[in-house]
Structures are given as C-alpha cells and as structure tokens.
GROMACS .gro file of C-alpha atoms in nm:
model
  420
    1MET     CA    1   8.224   6.450  10.154
    2THR     CA    2   8.355   6.303  10.480
    3PRO     CA    3   8.647   6.456  10.673
    4THR     CA    4   8.860   6.159  10.565
    5GLU     CA    5   8.784   6.236  10.199
    6LEU     CA    6   8.822   6.610  10.250
    7ALA     CA    7   9.168   6.599  10.412
    8PRO     CA    8   9.365   6.492  10.100
    9ARG     CA    9   9.172   6.746   9.889
   10PHE     CA   10   9.274   7.015  10.135
   11PHE     CA   11   9.642   6.921  10.119
   12ILE     CA   12   9.659   6.918   9.739
   13ALA     CA   13   9.460   7.243   9.716
   14VAL     CA   14   9.700   7.417   9.959
   15ALA     CA   15  10.002   7.287   9.767
   16VAL     CA   16   9.860   7.416   9.437
   17ILE     CA   17   9.770   7.754   9.590
   18LEU     CA   18  10.112   7.810   9.748
   19LEU     CA   19  10.309   7.702   9.441
   20PHE     CA   20  10.092   7.904   9.202
   21CYS     CA   21  10.117   8.213   9.423
   22ARG     CA   22  10.493   8.170   9.427
   23VAL     CA   23  10.512   8.149   9.047
   24VAL     CA   24  10.294   8.457   8.998
   25SER     CA   25  10.493   8.641   9.266
   26TRP     CA   26  10.819   8.558   9.085
   27ILE     CA   27  10.681   8.681   8.751
   28LEU     CA   28  10.532   9.004   8.883
   29GLY     CA   29  10.835   9.058   9.106
   30LYS     CA   30  11.031   9.122   8.786
   31ALA     CA   31  10.802   9.423   8.736
   32GLY     CA   32  10.861   9.545   9.090
   33GLN     CA   33  10.523   9.439   9.228
   34PRO     CA   34  10.513   9.340   9.600
   35PRO     CA   35  10.414   8.981   9.690
   36VAL     CA   36  10.069   9.084   9.815
   37VAL     CA   37   9.975   9.204   9.465
   38SER     CA   38  10.084   8.873   9.315
   39GLU     CA   39   9.885   8.674   9.571
   40MET     CA   40   9.574   8.884   9.508
   41LEU     CA   41   9.601   8.821   9.134
   42ALA     CA   42   9.685   8.452   9.178
   43GLY     CA   43   9.376   8.403   9.390
   44VAL     CA   44   9.157   8.554   9.118
   45LEU     CA   45   9.323   8.344   8.844
   46LEU     CA   46   9.252   8.022   9.034
   47GLY     CA   47   8.883   8.115   9.052
   48PRO     CA   48   8.608   8.107   8.791
   49SER     CA   49   8.758   8.409   8.612
   50LEU     CA   50   9.034   8.197   8.452
   51LEU     CA   51   9.080   7.839   8.573
   52GLY     CA   52   8.707   7.782   8.608
   53LEU     CA   53   8.646   7.941   8.269
   54PHE     CA   54   8.884   7.724   8.067
   55PHE     CA   55   8.914   7.414   8.288
   56PRO     CA   56   8.597   7.391   8.497
   57GLN     CA   57   8.649   7.020   8.574
   58VAL     CA   58   9.000   7.088   8.708
   59GLN     CA   59   8.876   7.370   8.927
   60ALA     CA   60   8.588   7.160   9.057
   61ALA     CA   61   8.829   6.878   9.141
   62LEU     CA   62   9.080   7.108   9.312
   63PHE     CA   63   8.827   7.321   9.498
   64PRO     CA   64   8.508   7.120   9.560
   65ALA     CA   65   8.226   7.302   9.734
   66PRO     CA   66   8.275   7.124  10.073
   67LEU     CA   67   8.636   7.246  10.077
   68LEU     CA   68   8.546   7.616  10.062
   69PRO     CA   69   8.443   7.649  10.430
   70VAL     CA   70   8.774   7.490  10.529
   71LEU     CA   71   8.968   7.738  10.314
   72TYR     CA   72   8.766   8.017  10.470
   73VAL     CA   73   8.843   7.913  10.827
   74VAL     CA   74   9.214   7.856  10.765
   75GLY     CA   75   9.231   8.183  10.570
   76GLN     CA   76   9.073   8.358  10.868
   77VAL     CA   77   9.363   8.239  11.083
   78GLY     CA   78   9.601   8.411  10.844
   79LEU     CA   79   9.389   8.725  10.847
   80VAL     CA   80   9.381   8.740  11.225
   81PHE     CA   81   9.759   8.720  11.247
   82PHE     CA   82   9.798   8.969  10.962
   83MET     CA   83   9.564   9.225  11.120
   84PHE     CA   84   9.735   9.178  11.457
   85GLN     CA   85  10.067   9.265  11.294
   86ALA     CA   86   9.900   9.557  11.111
   87GLY     CA   87   9.773   9.698  11.440
   88TYR     CA   88  10.118   9.667  11.595
   89ALA     CA   89  10.271   9.841  11.291
   90PHE     CA   90  10.006  10.115  11.317
   91LYS     CA   91  10.122  10.191  11.668
   92SER     CA   92  10.490  10.198  11.574
   93HIS     CA   93  10.444  10.445  11.287
   94ARG     CA   94  10.309  10.744  11.480
   95VAL     CA   95  10.453  11.066  11.341
   96THR     CA   96  10.354  11.357  11.565
   97ARG     CA   97  10.546  11.623  11.373
   98LEU     CA   98  10.319  11.569  11.075
   99ALA     CA   99   9.993  11.541  11.268
  100GLY     CA  100   9.823  11.842  11.110
  101THR     CA  101   9.910  11.758  10.750
  102ALA     CA  102   9.847  11.385  10.803
  103GLY     CA  103   9.506  11.462  10.950
  104ALA     CA  104   9.416  11.682  10.651
  105VAL     CA  105   9.535  11.423  10.399
  106SER     CA  106   9.353  11.144  10.579
  107LEU     CA  107   9.031  11.346  10.607
  108ALA     CA  108   9.039  11.421  10.234
  109GLY     CA  109   9.134  11.059  10.152
  110VAL     CA  110   8.834  10.926  10.342
  111THR     CA  111   8.571  11.191  10.268
  112ALA     CA  112   8.615  11.228   9.890
  113PRO     CA  113   8.598  10.857   9.790
  114LEU     CA  114   8.324  10.797  10.048
  115LEU     CA  115   8.102  11.067   9.902
  116LEU     CA  116   8.184  10.971   9.542
  117GLY     CA  117   8.106  10.604   9.610
  118VAL     CA  118   7.776  10.687   9.778
  119LEU     CA  119   7.681  10.922   9.493
  120LEU     CA  120   7.767  10.662   9.228
  121VAL     CA  121   7.549  10.394   9.388
  122VAL     CA  122   7.256  10.636   9.440
  123VAL     CA  123   7.270  10.759   9.080
  124THR     CA  124   7.296  10.409   8.926
  125SER     CA  125   7.075  10.218   9.171
  126ASP     CA  126   6.788  10.170   8.925
  127ALA     CA  127   7.012  10.087   8.629
  128VAL     CA  128   7.267   9.840   8.770
  129PRO     CA  129   7.166   9.525   8.969
  130LEU     CA  130   7.422   9.544   9.250
  131ARG     CA  131   7.209   9.505   9.564
  132PRO     CA  132   7.106   9.173   9.721
  133ASP     CA  133   6.738   9.136   9.802
  134GLY     CA  134   6.642   9.305  10.127
  135VAL     CA  135   6.945   9.537  10.142
  136SER     CA  136   6.853   9.905  10.151
  137LEU     CA  137   6.999  10.158   9.910
  138GLY     CA  138   7.154  10.348  10.199
  139VAL     CA  139   7.342  10.045  10.332
  140SER     CA  140   7.466   9.947   9.986
  141ALA     CA  141   7.579  10.301   9.905
  142ALA     CA  142   7.750  10.342  10.242
  143PHE     CA  143   7.934  10.012  10.201
  144VAL     CA  144   8.068  10.104   9.857
  145GLY     CA  145   8.175  10.443   9.988
  146VAL     CA  146   8.360  10.288  10.281
  147ALA     CA  147   8.521  10.026  10.055
  148LEU     CA  148   8.658  10.302   9.831
  149ALA     CA  149   8.779  10.499  10.134
  150ILE     CA  150   9.003  10.218  10.263
  151THR     CA  151   9.381  10.238  10.223
  152ALA     CA  152   9.609   9.933  10.236
  153PHE     CA  153   9.816  10.059  10.529
  154PRO     CA  154  10.023   9.740  10.585
  155MET     CA  155  10.110   9.717  10.215
  156LEU     CA  156  10.183  10.089  10.207
  157ALA     CA  157  10.429  10.042  10.494
  158ARG     CA  158  10.592   9.749  10.314
  159ILE     CA  159  10.634   9.944   9.988
  160ILE     CA  160  10.786  10.241  10.171
  161THR     CA  161  11.033  10.016  10.354
  162GLU     CA  162  11.129   9.806  10.051
  163ARG     CA  163  11.188  10.111   9.831
  164GLY     CA  164  11.401  10.282  10.096
  165HIS     CA  165  11.153  10.567  10.154
  166ALA     CA  166  11.132  10.526  10.532
  167GLY     CA  167  11.217  10.857  10.698
  168THR     CA  168  11.149  11.063  10.385
  169ARG     CA  169  10.891  11.341  10.394
  170HIS     CA  170  10.645  11.162  10.165
  171GLY     CA  171  10.706  10.824  10.332
  172SER     CA  172  10.642  10.954  10.683
  173LEU     CA  173  10.340  11.155  10.573
  174ALA     CA  174  10.187  10.860  10.385
  175LEU     CA  175  10.238  10.627  10.683
  176ALA     CA  176  10.077  10.868  10.927
  177SER     CA  177   9.788  10.946  10.689
  178GLY     CA  178   9.733  10.581  10.596
  179ALA     CA  179   9.719  10.473  10.960
  180ILE     CA  180   9.454  10.733  11.044
  181ASP     CA  181   9.268  10.657  10.721
  182ASP     CA  182   9.240  10.284  10.789
  183LEU     CA  183   9.136  10.329  11.151
  184VAL     CA  184   8.853  10.564  11.049
  185ALA     CA  185   8.747  10.339  10.761
  186TRP     CA  186   8.725  10.028  10.982
  187ILE     CA  187   8.514  10.216  11.236
  188MET     CA  188   8.281  10.330  10.957
  189LEU     CA  189   8.259   9.973  10.826
  190ALA     CA  190   8.156   9.853  11.172
  191VAL     CA  191   7.881  10.117  11.178
  192VAL     CA  192   7.757  10.012  10.832
  193LEU     CA  193   7.746   9.646  10.937
  194ALA     CA  194   7.550   9.738  11.249
  195PHE     CA  195   7.290   9.925  11.042
  196ALA     CA  196   7.281   9.645  10.783
  197SER     CA  197   7.142   9.401  11.038
  198GLY     CA  198   6.807   9.577  10.998
  199GLU     CA  199   6.702   9.487  11.351
  200ALA     CA  200   6.748   9.673  11.674
  201GLY     CA  201   6.861   9.366  11.871
  202PRO     CA  202   7.178   9.281  11.674
  203ALA     CA  203   7.263   9.649  11.637
  204PHE     CA  204   7.246   9.698  12.015
  205VAL     CA  205   7.455   9.385  12.069
  206THR     CA  206   7.718   9.514  11.827
  207ALA     CA  207   7.717   9.866  11.969
  208GLY     CA  208   7.712   9.756  12.332
  209GLY     CA  209   7.970   9.485  12.273
  210ALA     CA  210   8.195   9.732  12.094
  211VAL     CA  211   8.171   9.978  12.384
  212LEU     CA  212   8.257   9.705  12.635
  213PHE     CA  213   8.543   9.589  12.414
  214GLY     CA  214   8.676   9.944  12.382
  215LEU     CA  215   8.659  10.001  12.758
  216ALA     CA  216   8.830   9.670  12.829
  217LEU     CA  217   9.107   9.752  12.584
  218TRP     CA  218   9.148  10.106  12.715
  219PHE     CA  219   9.166  10.017  13.084
  220GLY     CA  220   9.284   9.655  13.086
  221GLY     CA  221   9.445   9.590  12.749
  222PRO     CA  222   9.783   9.763  12.810
  223ARG     CA  223   9.808   9.611  13.159
  224VAL     CA  224   9.733   9.252  13.046
  225THR     CA  225   9.957   9.266  12.739
  226ARG     CA  226  10.240   9.432  12.933
  227LEU     CA  227  10.221   9.159  13.196
  228LEU     CA  228  10.221   8.891  12.927
  229ILE     CA  229  10.515   9.037  12.738
  230ARG     CA  230  10.736   9.153  13.023
  231SER     CA  231  10.684   8.865  13.266
  232ASP     CA  232  11.012   8.681  13.330
  233ARG     CA  233  10.821   8.369  13.434
  234LEU     CA  234  10.746   8.292  13.070
  235ASP     CA  235  10.995   8.181  12.810
  236ASP     CA  236  10.958   8.276  12.444
  237ARG     CA  237  10.745   7.970  12.369
  238GLY     CA  238  10.509   8.032  12.659
  239ARG     CA  239  10.486   8.401  12.572
  240MET     CA  240  10.398   8.321  12.211
  241LEU     CA  241  10.129   8.074  12.316
  242GLY     CA  242   9.984   8.331  12.556
  243VAL     CA  243   9.970   8.598  12.286
  244VAL     CA  244   9.810   8.359  12.036
  245ALA     CA  245   9.550   8.245  12.291
  246LEU     CA  246   9.466   8.607  12.378
  247LEU     CA  247   9.448   8.696  12.008
  248PHE     CA  248   9.206   8.413  11.934
  249LEU     CA  249   8.989   8.499  12.236
  250VAL     CA  250   8.963   8.860  12.121
  251ALA     CA  251   8.888   8.745  11.765
  252PHE     CA  252   8.616   8.514  11.898
  253TYR     CA  253   8.454   8.793  12.100
  254THR     CA  254   8.449   9.051  11.820
  255ASP     CA  255   8.316   8.788  11.578
  256GLU     CA  256   8.036   8.697  11.819
  257ILE     CA  257   7.920   9.058  11.866
  258GLY     CA  258   7.917   9.121  11.489
  259LEU     CA  259   8.237   9.326  11.459
  260TYR     CA  260   8.425   9.035  11.295
  261ALA     CA  261   8.758   8.888  11.399
  262VAL     CA  262   8.970   9.133  11.199
  263PHE     CA  263   8.859   9.426  11.416
  264GLY     CA  264   8.959   9.255  11.739
  265ALA     CA  265   9.293   9.140  11.599
  266PHE     CA  266   9.381   9.490  11.478
  267ALA     CA  267   9.280   9.648  11.811
  268LEU     CA  268   9.487   9.400  12.012
  269GLY     CA  269   9.789   9.478  11.796
  270VAL     CA  270   9.745   9.849  11.872
  271VAL     CA  271   9.756   9.798  12.251
  272MET     CA  272  10.053   9.559  12.247
  273PRO     CA  273  10.360   9.716  12.414
  274GLN     CA  274  10.650   9.818  12.192
  275HIS     CA  275  10.910   9.569  12.311
  276GLU     CA  276  11.171   9.338  12.161
  277ARG     CA  277  10.979   9.042  12.302
  278THR     CA  278  10.668   9.147  12.109
  279ASP     CA  279  10.885   9.179  11.800
  280ARG     CA  280  11.007   8.822  11.851
  281VAL     CA  281  10.652   8.689  11.884
  282ILE     CA  282  10.549   8.859  11.560
  283SER     CA  283  10.870   8.748  11.384
  284VAL     CA  284  10.776   8.387  11.464
  285THR     CA  285  10.402   8.396  11.386
  286ASN     CA  286  10.386   8.641  11.096
  287PRO     CA  287  10.605   8.459  10.837
  288VAL     CA  288  10.402   8.137  10.859
  289ALA     CA  289  10.072   8.326  10.858
  290SER     CA  290  10.175   8.541  10.560
  291ALA     CA  291  10.337   8.263  10.357
  292VAL     CA  292  10.092   7.979  10.423
  293PHE     CA  293   9.758   8.094  10.563
  294LEU     CA  294   9.707   8.431  10.394
  295PRO     CA  295   9.725   8.298  10.033
  296LEU     CA  296   9.432   8.072  10.123
  297PHE     CA  297   9.226   8.384  10.195
  298PHE     CA  298   9.320   8.529   9.855
  299THR     CA  299   9.217   8.208   9.683
  300PHE     CA  300   8.891   8.193   9.876
  301SER     CA  301   8.821   8.551   9.762
  302GLY     CA  302   8.922   8.463   9.406
  303LEU     CA  303   8.683   8.168   9.400
  304ARG     CA  304   8.401   8.417   9.460
  305THR     CA  305   8.521   8.663   9.197
  306GLU     CA  306   8.371   8.620   8.850
  307PHE     CA  307   8.507   8.869   8.599
  308GLY     CA  308   8.267   8.714   8.348
  309LEU     CA  309   7.995   8.918   8.523
  310LEU     CA  310   8.162   9.230   8.382
  311GLY     CA  311   8.047   9.116   8.038
  312GLU     CA  312   7.712   9.283   8.104
  313PRO     CA  313   7.748   9.640   7.970
  314ARG     CA  314   7.578   9.803   8.269
  315VAL     CA  315   7.803   9.629   8.520
  316LEU     CA  316   8.112   9.702   8.308
  317LEU     CA  317   8.027  10.073   8.290
  318PHE     CA  318   7.967  10.080   8.664
  319ALA     CA  319   8.304   9.908   8.720
  320ALA     CA  320   8.483  10.164   8.500
  321ALA     CA  321   8.313  10.450   8.685
  322CYS     CA  322   8.397  10.292   9.021
  323VAL     CA  323   8.767  10.254   8.934
  324THR     CA  324   8.782  10.611   8.803
  325LEU     CA  325   8.611  10.762   9.106
  326ALA     CA  326   8.824  10.552   9.340
  327ILE     CA  327   9.143  10.692   9.187
  328VAL     CA  328   9.016  11.049   9.164
  329GLY     CA  329   8.870  11.038   9.514
  330LYS     CA  330   9.177  10.895   9.684
  331PHE     CA  331   9.477  10.995   9.471
  332GLY     CA  332   9.335  11.333   9.373
  333ALA     CA  333   9.199  11.429   9.713
  334CYS     CA  334   9.515  11.329   9.903
  335TRP     CA  335   9.733  11.515   9.652
  336ALA     CA  336   9.515  11.826   9.678
  337ALA     CA  337   9.509  11.818  10.060
  338ALA     CA  338   9.888  11.783  10.077
  339ARG     CA  339   9.933  12.073   9.836
  340LEU     CA  340   9.693  12.292  10.036
  341ARG     CA  341   9.902  12.218  10.344
  342GLY     CA  342  10.207  12.354  10.164
  343GLU     CA  343  10.375  12.029  10.060
  344PRO     CA  344  10.587  12.031   9.738
  345ASN     CA  345  10.417  11.885   9.433
  346GLY     CA  346  10.653  11.585   9.421
  347VAL     CA  347  10.578  11.495   9.783
  348ALA     CA  348  10.203  11.540   9.733
  349LEU     CA  349  10.200  11.318   9.421
  350LYS     CA  350  10.386  11.036   9.597
  351VAL     CA  351  10.156  11.057   9.897
  352GLY     CA  352   9.855  11.037   9.664
  353ALA     CA  353  10.001  10.735   9.482
  354LEU     CA  354  10.069  10.549   9.807
  355MET     CA  355   9.732  10.631   9.964
  356ASN     CA  356   9.551  10.516   9.648
  357ALA     CA  357   9.640  10.147   9.700
  358ARG     CA  358   9.355   9.944   9.853
  359GLY     CA  359   9.519   9.601   9.847
  360LEU     CA  360   9.437   9.333  10.098
  361MET     CA  361   9.246   9.566  10.329
  362GLN     CA  362   8.971   9.619  10.073
  363LEU     CA  363   8.951   9.244  10.005
  364ILE     CA  364   8.900   9.187  10.377
  365ALA     CA  365   8.620   9.444  10.384
  366LEU     CA  366   8.457   9.289  10.076
  367ASN     CA  367   8.455   8.942  10.229
  368VAL     CA  368   8.309   9.084  10.549
  369GLY     CA  369   8.035   9.250  10.343
  370LEU     CA  370   7.970   8.932  10.147
  371GLU     CA  371   7.941   8.724  10.464
  372ALA     CA  372   7.704   8.985  10.608
  373GLY     CA  373   7.483   8.955  10.297
  374ILE     CA  374   7.511   9.319  10.186
  375VAL     CA  375   7.722   9.248   9.875
  376ASN     CA  376   7.620   9.038   9.575
  377ALA     CA  377   7.850   8.863   9.327
  378SER     CA  378   7.851   9.150   9.076
  379LEU     CA  379   7.939   9.419   9.330
  380PHE     CA  380   8.199   9.190   9.486
  381THR     CA  381   8.367   9.146   9.147
  382VAL     CA  382   8.357   9.519   9.072
  383LEU     CA  383   8.522   9.610   9.402
  384VAL     CA  384   8.784   9.335   9.365
  385LEU     CA  385   8.869   9.497   9.031
  386VAL     CA  386   8.906   9.832   9.208
  387ALA     CA  387   9.140   9.673   9.463
  388LEU     CA  388   9.352   9.511   9.191
  389VAL     CA  389   9.379   9.818   8.967
  390THR     CA  390   9.458  10.067   9.243
  391THR     CA  391   9.711   9.831   9.401
  392ILE     CA  392   9.889   9.728   9.081
  393MET     CA  393   9.928  10.088   8.966
  394THR     CA  394  10.104  10.201   9.286
  395THR     CA  395  10.456  10.076   9.212
  396PRO     CA  396  10.468  10.186   8.844
  397VAL     CA  397  10.337  10.532   8.934
  398LEU     CA  398  10.596  10.573   9.211
  399THR     CA  399  10.873  10.459   8.974
  400TRP     CA  400  10.757  10.707   8.708
  401LEU     CA  401  10.747  10.991   8.962
  402GLU     CA  402  11.098  10.909   9.083
  403ARG     CA  403  11.237  10.903   8.728
  404ARG     CA  404  11.058  11.227   8.651
  405GLU     CA  405  11.216  11.391   8.956
  406LYS     CA  406  11.561  11.273   8.852
  407ARG     CA  407  11.517  11.416   8.502
  408VAL     CA  408  11.409  11.751   8.645
  409THR     CA  409  11.680  11.777   8.911
  410ALA     CA  410  11.971  11.631   8.712
  411PRO     CA  411  12.050  11.948   8.509
  412ALA     CA  412  12.044  12.158   8.825
  413GLU     CA  413  12.291  11.927   8.994
  414GLU     CA  414  12.550  11.937   8.716
  415PRO     CA  415  12.863  12.133   8.818
  416ALA     CA  416  12.904  12.472   8.658
  417LEU     CA  417  13.177  12.505   8.397
  418ALA     CA  418  13.488  12.682   8.520
  419VAL     CA  419  13.546  13.021   8.361
  420PRO     CA  420  13.911  13.057   8.242
   0.00000   0.00000   0.00000
C-alpha cells in the first residue's frame, strides 16, 4: 500500500477511533468512569476481541496491516506528551508530611504484587504457554511482577481531583504513594528490559546511556529547562516549540539506548520548573495529545488484544489467578501498610482502592514488553485484562466506600433530642 493509498485509510481510521471512543466515554461516563477507562475499553472493542470477531472484513478494511505502524508512531506522540505531563504532575504532588507513611504504602504496593506475579509465573511456567521462544523464565516472571506492581498515577491524580478528594488525608497519601510507586516500577522495568536483551553489549549501552542521561538531567536539566521557560526573549509560541523539540530529542535518545521514549518524556517532565509558563505549555499541548493522539495508542493496543485466547482453559485460569493476585497484592498490601502506620480503616481502604488501578501505565508497559519481544499474545491479553478490571473497579469501590462511611457516620451526626 503506497503512502497515497494509506493516507485516506489513516484519516477514516482516526475519525472512527475518535468518534467511537467518544461514544463509549459518554456511556461509561453515566456510570462515573473516567475517560481513560472508556478509551481503554473502546480500543479493545475495535480490535479482534469484538469488531474483528463479528465483522472481520470491516476491521480489515478500517485497520489494514500497513496502517498499524502509522497508528503506532502517532500513538507514540500522544504517549510522549502524556508521560511528560505525568512527570510534571509527579513533581507537583510531593507531600513531605506523609513521607514515612507514603514510603511504607509504596513499598508494600510494589513488593507484594511483584513477588506474587513472579511466583505465579514460576509455578505455572510448565502448564501455561505464556513465554515467547528464547525468553528466559526469569525475565518473563520479572516482567509480569513489574507489570502488576505498576500504579496508574496520572489517572489516580485525575480521579482524586474530579471527585473533590484533593487535600484529603487519603487523597494526599495516595498521590504521594502512587508517585513513588510508579517511579520505582519504571526503573525496575528498565532493568528487566536491559536483562531481556540477553547480550552484554545492549545491556551496557542501556546502562551506560541511562547513567549519562541521569547525570545530564541532574546537572544540566534544571538549568536548560529553567532558561527555556523563564527567558523573556521567547514568546509563548517559541517557548512551546522549544519544549516540544527538547521533549522529542530526549525521547529519541532514550529510545535509542533501549530505555524507550516514555522514560525520557517522564524524566523531562520531572525536571521542568514549576512555573505558570510551563503550565501554559502543557495546557496547549496536553488537550490535543490526550483527545487525538492518545486514543490511537489505545486502539493500537486493542488491535493486539485477543480475548478469544482466554478460551483456552489454562490461559483463562492463569488470567483469573493474575487478576486475583493483582488485587490482593496491590489493594490488600497498601491497605495493610496504611493500617500498620496507624491510618484509620476508611483512609486505608480508599488508598488501597486508588493504588489498585493500573490503567494506561500498565498498557504502556505491556506495549514496551511486546515490542521488546518478551511478551506473547496470550500474556499480553491476560495483562490487558488485569489493567481493565483493576481500573474499572476503582470508581465503584470508592463510591461504595463513601456511601458506607455516610451510613456509619450519619447516626452519630444527628442532633440529640432536647430533654424537657
């Protein structure tokens, strides 16, 4: 298919994706689900799990094989902008007064699902075909563990803001814990990818490149970004173009050394100065990236998700075990850690519910693993299911906990009857 033939296919595919995501978002919005959940589900429904199952000719016409690399590249643009904004949000949500408790909750929320995921893969390795040829058991187990350990920090921040929980004890604690959790999980994912290369050369390139990148960010990042943002020689348009160019250069570098563009974008967001000019740049770039480019990433992920693979009993049992351990490992461990730190049960339960959501962050990790060749179609589908279930359950669980609290506290708040 020539570029001239591919261009109209791209335009109609994007139109279908955006409109379908909007319809699903409107429907699920009635149930209180955030837009990111709707876009995740819409992407899966446009793939072989639904559209390809019932109307394979329509799906093949809408999303021909030559179009998939284009969707991937354009979706990566959305991801880079999204992770840049996530890094900037990470920096703005530091809560020092809760450092000890947030550290404990984050440690539990990473360690428990990591160990449970590794154990599950080790125990079922001979029974369930979830490893591509040439991938060691250790790499596969470590990847699953890291995937289960991830928390959807940007979505968590959005839920807390939209529900009016910003500034509350559980909201602040969940934000601080989620930020630490995601940072640790992304570092672990980078380590797993380095080991997955199987050769010393690429591993040294990744490790050495990461060290150079870290040093450059530590010593030069704040200075360069501060100069870019605070320079009066640039107007808003010039400043935005400078930030975008720097963002793409960083994404290029981290992709080339094997860390992938999302790592560089997140790190650049972390070192950006907190300034109203930075806010303006993000307010211009983020809406277009989130509304137009990011849904293409969801659809690209959905086109590689085949829930029909869960029809095999062994894979289905593994998926059920994975979902269960993901919830127990994240929700249960974060709740227990918060309780051990002296938090009230209501606060601990809400923190556990928020930390349990994997959302877009797990989808990003899965696509990174698939591109690196350490995830096959069955494991990809299983972990997409984990991301969907844990994300969809967040809002209903929070609503139930809030109603439960109101029922418990309402009698205590009633005024006492006056004694004549």
